[in-house]
Short mmCIF file of C-alpha atoms in Angstrom, two decimals:
data_model
loop_
_atom_site.label_atom_id
_atom_site.label_comp_id
_atom_site.label_asym_id
_atom_site.label_seq_id
_atom_site.Cartn_x
_atom_site.Cartn_y
_atom_site.Cartn_z
CA UNK A 1 14.15 -147.69 59.14
CA UNK A 2 14.61 -151.06 57.42
CA UNK A 3 13.71 -154.24 59.27
CA UNK A 4 16.10 -157.16 58.88
CA UNK A 5 18.56 -157.45 56.01
CA UNK A 6 17.86 -155.79 52.72
CA UNK A 7 19.29 -153.43 50.17
CA UNK A 8 19.78 -149.96 51.72
CA UNK A 9 18.11 -148.27 48.72
CA UNK A 10 15.28 -150.80 48.26
CA UNK A 11 13.08 -150.91 51.39
CA UNK A 12 10.90 -153.71 49.98
CA UNK A 13 13.90 -156.04 49.86
CA UNK A 14 13.86 -156.72 53.63
CA UNK A 15 12.31 -160.05 54.69
CA UNK A 16 9.82 -158.53 57.15
CA UNK A 17 8.43 -156.02 54.66
CA UNK A 18 8.13 -158.73 52.00
CA UNK A 19 6.07 -160.78 54.44
CA UNK A 20 3.77 -157.83 55.15
CA UNK A 21 3.29 -157.21 51.42
CA UNK A 22 2.46 -160.86 50.73
CA UNK A 23 0.00 -160.96 53.61
CA UNK A 24 -1.72 -157.84 52.25
CA UNK A 25 -2.32 -159.37 48.80
CA UNK A 26 -3.18 -162.81 50.18
CA UNK A 27 -0.24 -165.00 49.17
CA UNK A 28 2.18 -167.07 51.22
CA UNK A 29 5.17 -167.09 48.87
CA UNK A 30 6.58 -165.03 46.01
CA UNK A 31 6.30 -168.09 43.74
CA UNK A 32 2.51 -167.78 43.81
CA UNK A 33 2.84 -164.61 41.72
CA UNK A 34 4.26 -166.74 38.90
CA UNK A 35 1.65 -169.50 39.02
CA UNK A 36 0.41 -168.68 35.50
CA UNK A 37 3.86 -169.15 33.96
CA UNK A 38 4.53 -172.72 32.69
CA UNK A 39 6.88 -174.64 34.97
CA UNK A 40 9.43 -175.27 32.22
CA UNK A 41 10.09 -171.52 31.88
CA UNK A 42 10.73 -170.89 35.57
CA UNK A 43 14.28 -170.63 36.89
CA UNK A 44 14.98 -173.48 39.33
CA UNK A 45 18.23 -172.19 40.79
CA UNK A 46 19.84 -168.82 41.49
CA UNK A 47 21.51 -167.00 38.62
CA UNK A 48 25.25 -167.52 38.35
CA UNK A 49 26.21 -163.90 38.96
CA UNK A 50 29.54 -162.53 40.19
CA UNK A 51 29.73 -160.86 43.58
CA UNK A 52 28.33 -157.35 43.85
CA UNK A 53 30.63 -154.42 43.10
CA UNK A 54 30.94 -151.19 45.02
CA UNK A 55 29.59 -147.99 43.47
CA UNK A 56 33.12 -146.91 42.54
CA UNK A 57 33.86 -150.29 40.91
CA UNK A 58 30.61 -150.18 38.94
CA UNK A 59 31.50 -146.68 37.72
CA UNK A 60 34.94 -147.81 36.52
CA UNK A 61 33.43 -150.87 34.82
CA UNK A 62 30.81 -148.84 32.95
CA UNK A 63 33.40 -146.23 31.92
CA UNK A 64 35.58 -149.01 30.50
CA UNK A 65 32.65 -150.27 28.43
CA UNK A 66 31.79 -146.76 27.23
CA UNK A 67 35.39 -146.10 26.21
CA UNK A 68 34.94 -148.66 23.40
CA UNK A 69 32.43 -146.37 21.70
CA UNK A 70 33.47 -143.94 18.99
CA UNK A 71 31.39 -140.81 19.47
CA UNK A 72 30.81 -137.68 17.43
CA UNK A 73 32.89 -135.77 19.96
CA UNK A 74 35.95 -137.87 19.16
CA UNK A 75 36.12 -137.43 15.38
CA UNK A 76 34.76 -135.36 12.49
CA UNK A 77 31.35 -136.74 11.48
CA UNK A 78 29.94 -136.27 7.98
CA UNK A 79 26.75 -138.25 8.56
CA UNK A 80 23.36 -136.54 8.37
CA UNK A 81 20.35 -138.02 6.56
CA UNK A 82 17.68 -136.92 9.02
CA UNK A 83 19.67 -136.29 12.20
CA UNK A 84 22.43 -133.76 11.73
CA UNK A 85 25.43 -132.56 13.77
CA UNK A 86 24.93 -128.90 14.69
CA UNK A 87 26.26 -126.72 17.47
CA UNK A 88 23.92 -126.13 20.41
CA UNK A 89 24.71 -122.96 22.42
CA UNK A 90 25.25 -123.54 26.15
CA UNK A 91 22.41 -121.14 26.97
CA UNK A 92 19.88 -123.49 25.37
CA UNK A 93 20.62 -126.34 27.76
CA UNK A 94 20.80 -124.00 30.74
CA UNK A 95 17.36 -122.52 30.04
CA UNK A 96 15.49 -125.75 29.28
CA UNK A 97 16.79 -127.29 32.52
CA UNK A 98 14.79 -124.79 34.55
CA UNK A 99 12.03 -126.50 36.53
CA UNK A 100 9.31 -124.49 34.76
CA UNK A 101 10.22 -126.25 31.51
CA UNK A 102 11.79 -129.55 32.58
CA UNK A 103 8.56 -131.31 33.50
CA UNK A 104 6.28 -133.99 32.10
CA UNK A 105 3.26 -131.99 33.21
CA UNK A 106 0.74 -131.16 30.47
CA UNK A 107 -0.41 -127.50 30.79
CA UNK A 108 -4.13 -128.25 31.10
CA UNK A 109 -4.45 -125.55 33.78
CA UNK A 110 -3.41 -122.34 32.01
CA UNK A 111 -3.71 -120.26 35.18
CA UNK A 112 -0.63 -122.01 36.60
CA UNK A 113 1.19 -122.74 33.30
CA UNK A 114 1.70 -119.35 31.65
CA UNK A 115 5.49 -119.76 31.41
CA UNK A 116 5.55 -122.99 29.40
CA UNK A 117 2.51 -121.92 27.38
CA UNK A 118 4.17 -118.66 26.35
CA UNK A 119 7.41 -120.46 25.43
CA UNK A 120 5.46 -122.85 23.18
CA UNK A 121 3.48 -119.94 21.71
CA UNK A 122 6.77 -118.20 20.86
CA UNK A 123 8.02 -121.41 19.23
CA UNK A 124 4.89 -121.57 17.07
CA UNK A 125 5.24 -117.88 16.16
CA UNK A 126 8.87 -118.28 15.08
CA UNK A 127 8.10 -121.41 13.04
CA UNK A 128 5.33 -119.48 11.27
CA UNK A 129 7.73 -116.63 10.54
CA UNK A 130 10.44 -119.00 9.34
CA UNK A 131 8.13 -120.97 7.01
CA UNK A 132 5.89 -118.01 6.02
CA UNK A 133 2.84 -119.98 7.15
CA UNK A 134 -0.07 -118.79 9.29
CA UNK A 135 -0.57 -121.50 11.93
CA UNK A 136 1.87 -123.94 13.56
CA UNK A 137 1.35 -126.53 16.26
CA UNK A 138 3.72 -126.87 19.18
CA UNK A 139 5.47 -130.05 17.99
CA UNK A 140 5.26 -133.48 16.44
CA UNK A 141 7.44 -136.50 17.19
CA UNK A 142 9.67 -135.96 14.14
CA UNK A 143 9.62 -135.17 10.41
CA UNK A 144 8.33 -138.64 9.53
CA UNK A 145 5.35 -138.52 11.91
CA UNK A 146 4.58 -134.97 10.75
CA UNK A 147 4.49 -136.22 7.15
CA UNK A 148 2.22 -139.12 8.07
CA UNK A 149 -0.17 -136.79 9.87
CA UNK A 150 -0.08 -134.31 6.95
CA UNK A 151 -1.06 -137.06 4.51
CA UNK A 152 -4.04 -138.13 6.62
CA UNK A 153 -4.99 -134.51 7.19
CA UNK A 154 -4.94 -133.81 3.43
CA UNK A 155 -7.13 -136.85 2.84
CA UNK A 156 -9.67 -135.62 5.42
CA UNK A 157 -9.73 -132.09 3.99
CA UNK A 158 -10.08 -133.10 0.31
CA UNK A 159 -11.98 -136.36 0.87
CA UNK A 160 -9.52 -138.06 -1.49
CA UNK A 161 -7.27 -141.05 -0.93
CA UNK A 162 -4.06 -140.65 -2.93
CA UNK A 163 -0.76 -138.98 -2.01
CA UNK A 164 2.05 -138.29 -4.50
CA UNK A 165 5.61 -138.27 -3.14
CA UNK A 166 9.05 -137.98 -4.81
CA UNK A 167 11.10 -141.08 -5.55
CA UNK A 168 13.96 -139.34 -3.72
CA UNK A 169 12.70 -139.50 -0.15
CA UNK A 170 14.23 -140.92 3.04
CA UNK A 171 13.21 -144.61 3.02
CA UNK A 172 12.47 -144.60 6.76
CA UNK A 173 10.34 -141.47 6.33
CA UNK A 174 8.41 -143.18 3.55
CA UNK A 175 7.99 -146.33 5.69
CA UNK A 176 6.50 -144.20 8.47
CA UNK A 177 4.23 -142.50 5.93
CA UNK A 178 2.93 -145.90 4.80
CA UNK A 179 2.32 -146.88 8.43
CA UNK A 180 0.03 -143.86 8.72
CA UNK A 181 -1.68 -144.16 5.33
CA UNK A 182 -2.27 -147.91 4.94
CA UNK A 183 -4.87 -148.22 7.76
CA UNK A 184 -6.68 -145.19 6.33
CA UNK A 185 -6.82 -146.72 2.82
CA UNK A 186 -4.70 -143.93 1.37
CA UNK A 187 -2.46 -144.97 -1.52
CA UNK A 188 1.03 -143.50 -1.95
CA UNK A 189 2.51 -143.10 -5.44
CA UNK A 190 6.07 -142.12 -6.35
CA UNK A 191 7.05 -139.40 -8.81
CA UNK A 192 10.14 -140.03 -10.94
CA UNK A 193 13.16 -137.72 -11.04
CA UNK A 194 15.50 -136.41 -13.71
CA UNK A 195 18.55 -138.73 -13.66
CA UNK A 196 20.95 -135.85 -14.45
CA UNK A 197 19.68 -133.23 -12.03
CA UNK A 198 17.59 -135.16 -9.49
CA UNK A 199 14.79 -132.63 -9.99
CA UNK A 200 11.20 -133.87 -9.87
CA UNK A 201 9.94 -135.01 -13.28
CA UNK A 202 7.10 -132.56 -13.99
CA UNK A 203 5.73 -134.64 -16.86
CA UNK A 204 5.46 -137.69 -14.60
CA UNK A 205 3.86 -135.55 -11.90
CA UNK A 206 1.26 -134.16 -14.30
CA UNK A 207 0.41 -137.61 -15.67
CA UNK A 208 -0.17 -139.01 -12.16
CA UNK A 209 -2.09 -136.08 -10.67
CA UNK A 210 -5.86 -136.55 -10.88
CA UNK A 211 -9.14 -135.88 -9.09
CA UNK A 212 -8.15 -138.69 -6.69
CA UNK A 213 -5.03 -136.85 -5.53
CA UNK A 214 -5.33 -135.50 -1.99
CA UNK A 215 -1.86 -133.97 -1.88
CA UNK A 216 1.45 -133.59 -3.67
CA UNK A 217 4.45 -133.76 -1.34
CA UNK A 218 7.98 -132.54 -2.07
CA UNK A 219 11.11 -131.94 0.02
CA UNK A 220 13.18 -128.81 -0.35
CA UNK A 221 16.09 -129.39 0.11
CA UNK A 222 15.62 -132.98 -1.01
CA UNK A 223 16.74 -136.03 0.96
CA UNK A 224 19.89 -136.05 -1.19
CA UNK A 225 20.61 -132.41 -0.45
CA UNK A 226 19.78 -130.52 -3.64
CA UNK A 227 17.35 -127.61 -3.97
CA UNK A 228 14.13 -128.27 -5.90
CA UNK A 229 14.00 -125.63 -8.65
CA UNK A 230 10.41 -125.98 -9.90
CA UNK A 231 8.49 -125.48 -6.66
CA UNK A 232 6.07 -122.92 -8.10
CA UNK A 233 5.15 -125.21 -11.00
CA UNK A 234 4.72 -128.21 -8.68
CA UNK A 235 2.44 -126.27 -6.35
CA UNK A 236 0.48 -124.96 -9.32
CA UNK A 237 -0.07 -128.48 -10.67
CA UNK A 238 -1.31 -129.68 -7.29
CA UNK A 239 -3.76 -126.81 -6.91
CA UNK A 240 -4.90 -127.15 -10.54
CA UNK A 241 -6.28 -130.60 -9.64
CA UNK A 242 -7.72 -129.51 -6.29
CA UNK A 243 -4.98 -131.20 -4.25
CA UNK A 244 -3.08 -129.75 -1.31
CA UNK A 245 0.61 -128.90 -1.63
CA UNK A 246 2.76 -130.28 1.22
CA UNK A 247 6.40 -129.21 1.55
CA UNK A 248 9.05 -130.83 3.77
CA UNK A 249 11.86 -128.50 4.85
CA UNK A 250 15.14 -128.33 6.71
CA UNK A 251 14.61 -125.15 8.79
CA UNK A 252 18.30 -124.21 8.70
CA UNK A 253 17.90 -123.58 4.96
CA UNK A 254 15.11 -121.04 5.45
CA UNK A 255 17.47 -118.29 6.54
CA UNK A 256 18.65 -118.02 2.93
CA UNK A 257 16.04 -119.74 0.74
CA UNK A 258 12.48 -118.76 -0.15
CA UNK A 259 10.10 -120.14 2.52
CA UNK A 260 7.40 -122.60 1.38
CA UNK A 261 4.58 -120.22 2.30
CA UNK A 262 5.80 -117.93 -0.49
CA UNK A 263 5.47 -120.59 -3.19
CA UNK A 264 2.01 -121.84 -2.34
CA UNK A 265 2.45 -124.52 0.32
CA UNK A 266 -0.74 -125.50 2.14
CA UNK A 267 1.05 -127.60 4.78
CA UNK A 268 4.69 -127.49 5.85
CA UNK A 269 6.44 -130.29 7.73
CA UNK A 270 10.06 -130.79 8.67
CA UNK A 271 12.63 -131.58 11.31
CA UNK A 272 13.55 -128.96 13.93
CA UNK A 273 16.32 -131.02 15.54
CA UNK A 274 18.95 -128.73 13.93
CA UNK A 275 17.42 -125.80 15.81
CA UNK A 276 18.97 -126.19 19.24
CA UNK A 277 18.63 -129.93 19.81
CA UNK A 278 21.55 -132.37 19.87
CA UNK A 279 21.44 -135.64 17.94
CA UNK A 280 20.41 -137.48 21.13
CA UNK A 281 21.52 -140.88 19.80
CA UNK A 282 18.87 -140.49 17.08
CA UNK A 283 16.05 -139.16 19.23
CA UNK A 284 14.05 -137.50 20.59
CA UNK A 285 13.63 -135.31 17.54
CA UNK A 286 11.15 -132.51 16.86
CA UNK A 287 8.63 -132.49 14.04
CA UNK A 288 7.54 -129.20 12.46
CA UNK A 289 3.91 -128.84 11.39
CA UNK A 290 2.43 -125.63 9.98
CA UNK A 291 -0.40 -124.72 7.63
CA UNK A 292 -2.14 -121.76 6.04
CA UNK A 293 -5.01 -119.94 7.71
CA UNK A 294 -7.99 -121.86 6.38
CA UNK A 295 -10.37 -122.98 9.11
CA UNK A 296 -11.20 -126.18 7.20
CA UNK A 297 -7.50 -127.05 7.24
CA UNK A 298 -6.71 -125.81 10.76
CA UNK A 299 -9.56 -127.82 12.30
CA UNK A 300 -8.03 -130.98 10.80
CA UNK A 301 -4.57 -130.15 12.11
CA UNK A 302 -2.93 -132.65 14.50
CA UNK A 303 -1.06 -131.82 17.67
CA UNK A 304 -1.49 -129.10 20.24
CA UNK A 305 -1.95 -125.44 19.38
CA UNK A 306 -1.25 -122.69 21.92
CA UNK A 307 -3.27 -119.51 21.48
CA UNK A 308 -3.16 -115.96 22.83
CA UNK A 309 -6.27 -114.72 24.62
CA UNK A 310 -7.25 -112.22 27.34
CA UNK A 311 -7.99 -112.84 30.99
CA UNK A 312 -11.57 -112.65 32.31
CA UNK A 313 -10.61 -109.94 34.76
CA UNK A 314 -8.38 -107.08 33.77
CA UNK A 315 -8.16 -107.93 30.07
CA UNK A 316 -4.50 -108.96 30.28
CA UNK A 317 -2.83 -111.23 27.75
CA UNK A 318 -2.93 -114.93 28.57
CA UNK A 319 -2.00 -118.19 26.86
CA UNK A 320 -3.96 -121.44 26.64
CA UNK A 321 -4.43 -124.51 24.48
CA UNK A 322 -6.99 -123.83 21.73
CA UNK A 323 -9.19 -126.00 19.47
CA UNK A 324 -8.76 -128.82 21.98
CA UNK A 325 -11.75 -130.78 20.70
CA UNK A 326 -9.62 -131.84 17.71
CA UNK A 327 -7.62 -134.10 20.01
CA UNK A 328 -8.21 -136.79 22.62
CA UNK A 329 -10.82 -134.62 24.35
CA UNK A 330 -13.31 -136.19 21.93
CA UNK A 331 -13.58 -139.87 21.07
CA UNK A 332 -10.15 -141.30 20.31
CA UNK A 333 -11.18 -142.68 16.92
CA UNK A 334 -12.49 -139.23 15.92
CA UNK A 335 -9.44 -137.28 17.08
CA UNK A 336 -7.13 -135.68 14.51
CA UNK A 337 -4.23 -137.25 16.40
CA UNK A 338 -3.35 -138.81 19.73
CA UNK A 339 -0.12 -136.90 20.21
CA UNK A 340 0.13 -135.36 23.69
CA UNK A 341 2.94 -133.31 25.26
CA UNK A 342 5.44 -135.31 23.16
CA UNK A 343 8.36 -133.03 22.22
CA UNK A 344 7.40 -129.91 24.21
CA UNK A 345 10.83 -129.59 25.85
CA UNK A 346 12.54 -129.94 22.45
CA UNK A 347 10.22 -127.21 21.13
CA UNK A 348 11.26 -124.91 23.98
CA UNK A 349 14.91 -125.63 23.11
CA UNK A 350 14.24 -124.65 19.49
CA UNK A 351 12.46 -121.48 20.60
CA UNK A 352 15.46 -120.52 22.75
CA UNK A 353 17.85 -121.30 19.88
CA UNK A 354 15.91 -119.22 17.33
CA UNK A 355 15.60 -116.34 19.79
CA UNK A 356 19.35 -116.42 20.47
CA UNK A 357 20.28 -116.37 16.78
CA UNK A 358 17.58 -114.04 15.51
CA UNK A 359 16.90 -113.44 11.79
CA UNK A 360 20.45 -112.34 10.97
CA UNK A 361 21.95 -115.24 12.88
CA UNK A 362 19.78 -117.76 11.02
CA UNK A 363 20.79 -116.15 7.73
CA UNK A 364 24.47 -116.36 8.65
CA UNK A 365 23.99 -119.98 9.74
CA UNK A 366 22.47 -120.90 6.37
CA UNK A 367 25.20 -119.09 4.45
CA UNK A 368 27.95 -120.77 6.50
CA UNK A 369 26.49 -124.24 6.00
CA UNK A 370 26.03 -123.79 2.26
CA UNK A 371 29.49 -122.29 1.77
CA UNK A 372 31.24 -125.09 3.67
CA UNK A 373 29.21 -127.87 2.02
CA UNK A 374 29.97 -126.53 -1.44
CA UNK A 375 33.64 -126.08 -0.54
CA UNK A 376 33.69 -129.79 0.31
CA UNK A 377 31.96 -130.63 -2.99
CA UNK A 378 34.50 -128.53 -4.91
CA UNK A 379 37.48 -130.34 -3.35
CA UNK A 380 35.92 -133.81 -3.65
CA UNK A 381 35.11 -133.28 -7.33
CA UNK A 382 38.85 -132.89 -8.01
CA UNK A 383 39.65 -136.42 -6.79
CA UNK A 384 40.16 -138.76 -9.74
CA UNK A 385 37.57 -141.57 -10.06
CA UNK A 386 35.25 -139.87 -7.56
CA UNK A 387 32.06 -138.12 -8.66
CA UNK A 388 30.74 -135.35 -6.43
CA UNK A 389 27.94 -134.47 -6.51
CA UNK A 390 26.02 -137.10 -8.46
CA UNK A 391 23.33 -134.60 -9.51
CA UNK A 392 23.92 -131.32 -11.34
CA UNK A 393 21.86 -129.16 -9.01
CA UNK A 394 22.44 -126.59 -6.27
CA UNK A 395 23.10 -128.29 -2.93
CA UNK A 396 22.58 -126.96 0.59
CA UNK A 397 24.27 -129.00 3.35
CA UNK A 398 24.12 -132.56 2.02
CA UNK A 399 25.45 -134.00 -1.21
CA UNK A 400 26.14 -137.34 -2.87
CA UNK A 401 29.55 -138.88 -3.60
CA UNK A 402 29.92 -141.82 -6.00
CA UNK A 403 32.79 -144.35 -5.93
CA UNK A 404 31.89 -146.57 -8.92
CA UNK A 405 34.83 -145.44 -11.06
CA UNK A 406 37.20 -146.23 -8.18
CA UNK A 407 35.82 -149.77 -7.89
CA UNK A 408 35.11 -149.27 -4.19
CA UNK A 409 31.99 -149.95 -2.15
CA UNK A 410 30.68 -147.32 0.25
CA UNK A 411 30.94 -149.88 3.05
CA UNK A 412 34.68 -150.36 2.43
CA UNK A 413 35.27 -146.61 2.13
CA UNK A 414 33.48 -145.95 5.43
CA UNK A 415 35.42 -148.67 7.23
CA UNK A 416 38.72 -147.21 6.03
CA UNK A 417 37.63 -143.69 6.97
CA UNK A 418 36.72 -144.92 10.44
CA UNK A 419 40.23 -146.34 10.77
CA UNK A 420 41.54 -142.87 9.93
CA UNK A 421 39.40 -141.25 12.61
CA UNK A 422 36.60 -139.96 10.36
CA UNK A 423 32.92 -140.89 10.30
CA UNK A 424 31.87 -141.04 6.64
CA UNK A 425 28.54 -140.51 4.93
CA UNK A 426 25.41 -142.63 4.79
CA UNK A 427 25.51 -145.61 2.44
CA UNK A 428 22.55 -145.17 0.07
CA UNK A 429 23.55 -147.88 -2.42
CA UNK A 430 20.71 -150.15 -1.29
CA UNK A 431 18.16 -147.34 -1.02
CA UNK A 432 18.93 -146.09 -4.53
CA UNK A 433 20.58 -148.97 -6.43
CA UNK A 434 20.33 -146.98 -9.66
CA UNK A 435 22.94 -144.58 -8.24
CA UNK A 436 25.54 -147.32 -7.71
CA UNK A 437 28.03 -147.08 -4.86
CA UNK A 438 26.97 -143.68 -3.59
CA UNK A 439 27.15 -142.12 -0.13
CA UNK A 440 25.29 -139.12 1.28
CA UNK A 441 27.62 -136.67 3.02
CA UNK A 442 26.69 -133.81 5.34
CA UNK A 443 28.61 -130.63 6.15
CA UNK A 444 27.36 -128.06 8.67
CA UNK A 445 28.68 -125.07 10.62
CA UNK A 446 30.62 -127.39 12.97
CA UNK A 447 32.93 -128.58 10.16
CA UNK A 448 36.07 -126.50 9.92
CA UNK A 449 38.21 -126.02 6.80
CA UNK A 450 40.68 -128.45 8.36
CA UNK A 451 37.95 -131.09 8.90
CA UNK A 452 36.85 -130.85 5.28
CA UNK A 453 40.40 -131.03 3.94
CA UNK A 454 41.13 -134.00 6.21
CA UNK A 455 38.13 -135.82 4.71
CA UNK A 456 39.21 -135.00 1.15
CA UNK A 457 42.84 -136.05 1.70
CA UNK A 458 41.75 -139.27 3.41
CA UNK A 459 39.35 -140.17 0.59
CA UNK A 460 42.05 -139.45 -1.96
CA UNK A 461 44.41 -141.87 -0.20
CA UNK A 462 41.69 -144.54 -0.05
CA UNK A 463 40.90 -144.18 -3.76
CA UNK A 464 44.56 -144.21 -4.82
CA UNK A 465 45.32 -147.29 -2.71
CA UNK A 466 42.30 -149.07 -4.20
#
């Protein structure tokens, strides 16, 4: 029961309880807590706030503010570039809301955590099957952090300090990579691309690969959506110089394309957000990290790994965290990473999603995405003064659209599209100035034929009106 006046939900707000608290810590007034703050920064009078609202009034006020937002539920959205609109089955949300999974608890005690440990083990197993790799951890923060960790891991394994990456890479992903590599004195060099196809320039790659190269990194599909055609040659060049081959993937493409494990990848990273996780306002996301079965590589792997073992009594199957001495259990500065439970719930969501779809479902998903994206490209390419795609390569779910011939900026096009009730693509004109006024568009399984045709007709009107 509260003493005196105070907020009904904040017991400490009553005068009597405040007095007891101050007496306990040895002060006579609240102001003594702020003695270290310079006088000129202290508020001398009460804030000029309006009178308090009731719960119902607050709800109406907040709803009025939220109604000003334009959300992805209100209009077709063709924006991807690292966080993509995909459908999440209702069963995924229902399952991950169970109390066994919806917890911040780290499963250090396997005897009472078999449920979550098995779910994470199943996630790892499905990621290994999808990527054709041998070992996967149970999550990273996102694709960018997975790439940063892969670069440092490659440097530790090879004892070299140079990473080669494509020129066509997400700028924020590259910025994160540099945040990881700079303190470790690892240099990052870019590999040029073919201006007609976007494909990695193999001659430039060969000239820059040396005995200093720790790893060669590629993305397949690339940041701009096209499929890299020379993956076997790129991997061969990396291995020829004793470097590791790191591949970044969109897992939704692996239902129809050759997995990186089949063309020589040593480490695979990527973004699992499309596998059962909503866009979440840009996060949390879910980084994929997998590698081949080489103990020298596995022991340098970041993140948690769940393993299958047998119980002491009875010889039954059991799950537990393995190779824990790689992490914070040893000295922090010696740990392979300081990532803890991080995206465990997102990993469970992905496990549920992959289990629901199964191999045939993932194949159908990939086929649907690719068909719809290329249908959009076909229609857009017929608009006069619009070039789609910019590169003559096979595209998966993202593609570039150029407006130079129309004399329009991507910014203006997107503003006009928004006025028509459509969210356009990502403006990459500053990221890749050599491509001019170009936008990156995304089409997935959620985009209907009508959505795509609405986009095409709207862009045609914008181009014709100038």
